[in-house]
Short mmCIF file of C-alpha atoms in Angstrom, two decimals:
data_model
loop_
_atom_site.label_atom_id
_atom_site.label_comp_id
_atom_site.label_asym_id
_atom_site.label_seq_id
_atom_site.Cartn_x
_atom_site.Cartn_y
_atom_site.Cartn_z
CA MET A 1 109.39 124.80 20.53
CA ALA A 2 106.24 126.56 19.28
CA VAL A 3 103.07 125.10 20.80
CA GLU A 4 100.07 125.43 18.47
CA ARG A 5 98.02 122.26 19.15
CA VAL A 6 97.20 121.32 22.72
CA GLY A 7 95.51 118.25 24.18
CA VAL A 8 93.60 118.51 27.47
CA VAL A 9 92.60 115.36 29.34
CA GLY A 10 89.64 116.07 31.60
CA ALA A 11 86.59 118.23 30.82
CA GLY A 12 85.74 119.14 34.39
CA GLN A 13 86.14 122.59 35.93
CA MET A 14 89.93 122.68 35.57
CA GLY A 15 90.07 121.06 32.13
CA ASN A 16 87.40 123.40 30.77
CA GLY A 17 89.29 126.39 32.09
CA ILE A 18 92.60 125.22 30.63
CA ALA A 19 90.99 124.59 27.23
CA HIS A 20 89.37 128.03 27.45
CA VAL A 21 92.62 129.98 27.98
CA PHE A 22 94.60 128.07 25.36
CA ALA A 23 91.86 128.50 22.75
CA LEU A 24 91.65 132.21 23.54
CA ALA A 25 95.44 132.43 23.07
CA GLY A 26 95.11 131.03 19.54
CA CYS A 27 95.83 127.32 20.06
CA GLU A 28 93.77 124.47 18.64
CA VAL A 29 92.59 122.41 21.62
CA LEU A 30 91.60 118.74 21.59
CA LEU A 31 89.56 118.08 24.73
CA THR A 32 88.70 114.62 26.03
CA ASP A 33 87.04 113.01 29.04
CA THR A 34 85.91 109.53 30.03
CA SER A 35 82.47 110.97 30.83
CA PRO A 36 80.36 111.54 27.68
CA GLU A 37 78.14 113.93 29.66
CA ALA A 38 81.06 116.08 30.82
CA LEU A 39 82.53 116.18 27.31
CA ALA A 40 79.20 117.12 25.73
CA ALA A 41 78.67 119.90 28.27
CA ALA A 42 82.17 121.36 27.91
CA PRO A 43 81.58 123.68 24.91
CA GLN A 44 78.53 125.21 26.60
CA VAL A 45 80.46 125.78 29.84
CA ILE A 46 83.34 127.40 27.96
CA ALA A 47 80.88 129.53 25.96
CA ARG A 48 79.23 130.82 29.15
CA ASN A 49 82.59 131.73 30.66
CA LEU A 50 83.64 133.48 27.45
CA ASP A 51 80.33 135.38 27.51
CA ARG A 52 81.26 136.75 30.94
CA GLN A 53 84.49 138.09 29.48
CA VAL A 54 82.62 139.65 26.55
CA ALA A 55 80.18 141.29 29.00
CA LYS A 56 83.10 142.75 30.97
CA GLY A 57 84.73 144.02 27.80
CA THR A 58 87.92 142.00 28.27
CA ILE A 59 87.42 140.17 24.95
CA THR A 60 85.35 140.80 21.82
CA ALA A 61 82.47 138.71 20.53
CA GLU A 62 84.67 137.83 17.55
CA ALA A 63 87.44 136.57 19.85
CA LYS A 64 84.87 134.44 21.67
CA ALA A 65 83.63 132.86 18.43
CA GLN A 66 87.18 132.16 17.25
CA ALA A 67 88.13 130.59 20.59
CA LEU A 68 85.08 128.31 20.62
CA ALA A 69 85.88 127.17 17.08
CA ARG A 70 89.33 126.07 18.24
CA VAL A 71 87.98 123.69 20.93
CA ILE A 72 87.46 120.19 19.53
CA PRO A 73 85.86 117.63 21.87
CA THR A 74 86.85 114.01 21.20
CA ARG A 75 86.34 110.64 22.88
CA GLU A 76 89.58 109.34 21.37
CA LEU A 77 92.47 109.81 23.81
CA ALA A 78 94.91 108.59 21.15
CA LEU A 79 94.22 111.65 18.98
CA LEU A 80 95.80 113.87 21.62
CA GLY A 81 99.12 112.17 21.01
CA GLN A 82 99.73 114.20 17.86
CA THR A 83 99.53 117.56 19.61
CA ASP A 84 102.51 119.64 20.74
CA LEU A 85 101.51 119.59 24.41
CA VAL A 86 99.19 117.35 26.42
CA ILE A 87 97.97 118.58 29.81
CA GLU A 88 96.35 116.06 32.13
CA ALA A 89 93.67 117.65 34.32
CA ALA A 90 91.96 114.60 35.80
CA THR A 91 91.00 113.95 39.41
CA GLU A 92 93.72 114.32 42.08
CA ARG A 93 94.36 110.57 42.33
CA GLU A 94 97.75 109.26 41.30
CA PRO A 95 96.56 105.89 39.89
CA VAL A 96 94.14 107.73 37.57
CA LYS A 97 96.83 110.11 36.34
CA THR A 98 99.34 107.30 35.84
CA ALA A 99 96.83 105.27 33.81
CA ILE A 100 96.17 108.27 31.55
CA PHE A 101 99.85 108.81 30.79
CA GLU A 102 100.47 105.10 30.22
CA SER A 103 97.55 105.05 27.75
CA LEU A 104 98.90 108.11 25.94
CA VAL A 105 102.52 106.98 25.54
CA PRO A 106 102.05 104.63 22.52
CA HIS A 107 100.38 107.43 20.54
CA LEU A 108 102.71 110.36 21.27
CA ALA A 109 104.64 112.21 18.60
CA PRO A 110 108.39 112.39 19.34
CA HIS A 111 108.24 116.11 20.14
CA THR A 112 105.12 116.08 22.35
CA ILE A 113 105.52 117.55 25.82
CA LEU A 114 103.53 115.99 28.67
CA ALA A 115 102.27 118.07 31.59
CA THR A 116 100.13 117.45 34.63
CA ASN A 117 97.87 119.94 36.39
CA THR A 118 98.34 118.09 39.68
CA SER A 119 98.20 120.29 42.75
CA SER A 120 100.29 118.04 44.99
CA ILE A 121 101.60 114.77 43.46
CA SER A 122 105.28 114.14 42.67
CA ILE A 123 106.16 115.26 39.14
CA THR A 124 109.24 113.01 39.12
CA ARG A 125 107.17 109.95 40.00
CA LEU A 126 104.49 110.64 37.38
CA ALA A 127 107.19 111.32 34.75
CA SER A 128 108.86 108.00 35.49
CA ARG A 129 105.77 106.16 34.21
CA THR A 130 106.19 107.66 30.73
CA ASP A 131 108.70 107.26 27.91
CA ARG A 132 109.85 110.91 28.14
CA PRO A 133 110.59 112.13 31.67
CA GLU A 134 112.81 114.84 30.16
CA LYS A 135 109.72 116.26 28.36
CA PHE A 136 107.45 116.09 31.42
CA LEU A 137 106.63 118.78 33.98
CA GLY A 138 103.96 120.16 36.27
CA VAL A 139 101.84 123.06 34.98
CA HIS A 140 99.50 123.82 37.88
CA PHE A 141 96.74 126.29 37.03
CA MET A 142 94.67 127.95 39.74
CA ASN A 143 90.89 127.74 39.86
CA PRO A 144 89.02 129.38 38.11
CA VAL A 145 91.60 129.21 35.34
CA PRO A 146 90.33 132.09 33.14
CA LEU A 147 90.44 134.52 36.09
CA MET A 148 93.44 133.46 38.17
CA GLN A 149 96.79 134.98 37.22
CA LEU A 150 99.19 132.39 38.65
CA VAL A 151 100.54 129.17 37.13
CA GLU A 152 102.92 127.05 39.20
CA LEU A 153 105.63 125.41 37.10
CA ILE A 154 107.31 122.37 38.60
CA ARG A 155 110.11 120.47 36.92
CA GLY A 156 110.83 116.86 37.79
CA ILE A 157 114.36 115.60 38.36
CA ALA A 158 114.69 114.73 34.65
CA THR A 159 112.90 117.72 33.05
CA ASP A 160 115.25 119.30 30.52
CA ASP A 161 115.85 123.02 30.00
CA ALA A 162 114.20 123.13 26.57
CA THR A 163 110.95 121.75 27.99
CA PHE A 164 110.99 124.14 30.91
CA ASP A 165 111.77 127.13 28.68
CA THR A 166 108.84 126.17 26.45
CA ALA A 167 106.57 126.08 29.50
CA ILE A 168 107.70 129.56 30.57
CA ALA A 169 106.91 130.86 27.07
CA ILE A 170 103.47 129.18 27.15
CA VAL A 171 102.55 130.86 30.45
CA GLU A 172 103.59 134.23 29.03
CA ARG A 173 101.52 133.62 25.89
CA LEU A 174 98.48 132.93 28.07
CA GLY A 175 99.02 136.29 29.77
CA LYS A 176 99.65 134.67 33.13
CA THR A 177 102.50 134.75 35.66
CA ALA A 178 104.71 131.74 36.39
CA SER A 179 105.85 130.81 39.88
CA VAL A 180 108.59 128.17 39.85
CA ALA A 181 108.28 125.53 42.58
CA GLN A 182 110.48 122.61 43.52
CA ASP A 183 109.10 119.08 43.28
CA PHE A 184 108.07 118.53 46.90
CA PRO A 185 104.58 117.55 48.11
CA ALA A 186 101.91 120.18 47.28
CA PHE A 187 104.53 122.60 45.86
CA ILE A 188 103.98 126.21 47.10
CA VAL A 189 100.34 127.29 46.97
CA ASN A 190 98.76 124.15 48.42
CA ARG A 191 101.65 123.53 50.83
CA VAL A 192 100.55 126.76 52.52
CA LEU A 193 96.83 126.89 51.70
CA ILE A 194 95.51 123.38 52.38
CA PRO A 195 97.00 123.01 55.89
CA MET A 196 95.36 126.36 56.72
CA ILE A 197 92.02 124.94 55.54
CA ASN A 198 92.67 121.75 57.52
CA GLU A 199 93.35 123.85 60.63
CA ALA A 200 90.07 125.70 60.06
CA VAL A 201 88.30 122.31 59.98
CA TYR A 202 90.05 121.36 63.25
CA THR A 203 88.84 124.67 64.72
CA LEU A 204 85.30 123.64 63.77
CA TYR A 205 85.82 120.02 64.92
CA GLU A 206 87.05 121.13 68.35
CA GLY A 207 84.16 123.56 68.84
CA VAL A 208 86.28 126.70 68.91
CA GLY A 209 83.94 128.32 66.38
CA THR A 210 81.05 127.65 64.05
CA VAL A 211 81.27 127.58 60.25
CA THR A 212 79.96 131.15 60.17
CA SER A 213 82.26 132.51 62.88
CA ILE A 214 85.38 130.87 61.42
CA ASP A 215 84.74 132.17 57.90
CA THR A 216 83.76 135.63 59.15
CA ALA A 217 86.88 135.81 61.33
CA MET A 218 89.21 135.03 58.43
CA ARG A 219 87.41 137.28 55.93
CA LEU A 220 87.35 140.31 58.21
CA GLY A 221 90.31 139.58 60.50
CA ALA A 222 92.81 138.41 57.86
CA ASN A 223 91.24 140.22 54.88
CA HIS A 224 90.75 136.96 52.96
CA PRO A 225 88.24 137.31 50.10
CA MET A 226 86.67 133.96 51.05
CA GLY A 227 86.58 132.14 54.38
CA PRO A 228 88.60 128.88 54.59
CA LEU A 229 85.56 126.60 54.90
CA GLU A 230 83.77 128.35 52.03
CA LEU A 231 86.99 128.03 50.02
CA ALA A 232 87.24 124.32 50.89
CA ASP A 233 83.74 123.81 49.49
CA PHE A 234 84.76 125.69 46.34
CA ILE A 235 87.91 123.57 45.86
CA GLY A 236 86.16 120.29 46.75
CA LEU A 237 86.58 118.56 50.10
CA ASP A 238 87.78 115.39 48.39
CA THR A 239 90.58 117.37 46.73
CA CYS A 240 91.51 119.03 50.05
CA LEU A 241 91.65 115.62 51.74
CA ALA A 242 93.71 114.12 48.90
CA ILE A 243 96.28 116.94 49.19
CA MET A 244 96.47 116.60 52.98
CA ASN A 245 97.11 112.87 52.55
CA VAL A 246 99.88 113.60 50.03
CA LEU A 247 101.48 116.00 52.54
CA HIS A 248 101.08 113.55 55.43
CA ASP A 249 102.51 110.63 53.44
CA GLY A 250 105.24 112.69 51.81
CA PHE A 251 106.63 114.32 54.95
CA ALA A 252 105.59 111.77 57.61
CA ASP A 253 104.86 114.72 59.88
CA THR A 254 101.83 114.72 62.20
CA LYS A 255 101.23 118.43 61.56
CA TYR A 256 99.78 117.35 58.21
CA ARG A 257 97.31 114.85 59.70
CA PRO A 258 93.92 115.37 58.01
CA CYS A 259 91.19 116.43 60.42
CA PRO A 260 88.79 113.53 61.13
CA LEU A 261 85.85 115.84 60.40
CA LEU A 262 87.20 116.51 56.89
CA THR A 263 87.46 112.76 56.33
CA LYS A 264 83.91 112.28 57.63
CA TYR A 265 82.45 114.85 55.25
CA VAL A 266 84.19 113.17 52.30
CA GLU A 267 82.93 109.75 53.43
CA ALA A 268 79.40 111.19 53.51
CA GLY A 269 79.77 112.48 49.96
CA TRP A 270 79.48 116.07 51.18
CA LEU A 271 82.21 117.31 48.87
CA GLY A 272 81.24 120.98 48.67
CA ARG A 273 79.65 123.02 45.91
CA LYS A 274 79.90 120.32 43.25
CA ALA A 275 77.90 117.91 45.44
CA GLY A 276 75.41 120.52 46.67
CA ARG A 277 76.57 120.15 50.25
CA GLY A 278 79.78 120.50 52.26
CA PHE A 279 80.45 122.88 55.12
CA TYR A 280 77.53 124.75 53.58
CA ASP A 281 74.30 123.37 52.10
CA TYR A 282 73.77 124.86 48.63
CA ARG A 283 70.63 122.98 47.65
CA THR A 284 68.20 125.81 48.42
CA GLY A 285 70.22 128.40 46.50
CA THR A 286 71.33 130.31 49.60
CA PRO A 287 74.32 128.67 51.33
CA VAL A 288 73.41 127.50 54.84
CA PRO A 289 76.09 126.28 57.30
CA THR A 290 75.86 122.56 58.02
CA ARG A 291 77.43 122.89 61.49
#
């Protein structure tokens, strides 16, 4: 099936990025969010990110203008039902995602494919709350979406071949690379990445190293472009904790137990860059370790 009109639910960092790459690939994008402020800010955020690509010479100014014209913000979730593909990119909380899909179902065209950008939650379980589990799958973009090459594709137990083949074609159209994962907690990337971050937090919690020494060790000793605690702040500590809880609940294995210090930071509202403070304090402009 040709996908020309796309709906994106969520105008945060991931939703903006997803709208950006689809619009640049020639699709009309209907973008919605429950927050009027986030929805109003979305075109400006997308424009700034497109400007970076123009400055680097990866796209033309004309391509930027055309892409921006294809992004249509709307407060009406029902309008997304008449698109070819709807991608949910809301917060990593299953009740929120389920409520979105249940609200969408009465308005969907018969051919519309549903997708979730979840980084950890069961595709099969989310699909079961819709009227079309055969046309439902996981399309997990990496952050920041315009820059990252990988898209994880995850089919639920009922996802049919036509839907999956369409998803493969979409990823190719976006100029990205698909990695196919099975529907198990956290799939591939976060199954490996988030426990590593959790272990880095344990290393901090147990006093083995400071924030600075842990991040320096992994940047220079493992050649990681970003230390694990800096990366956790970039992802969002609430998202890291949510994924660890999915792993812990899904496998019932103590090796996935979230570090108490990670939980404490989330309880404090120190969620990382988006909150101005996490393992680093960003409020002065120069990141300063908080431990």
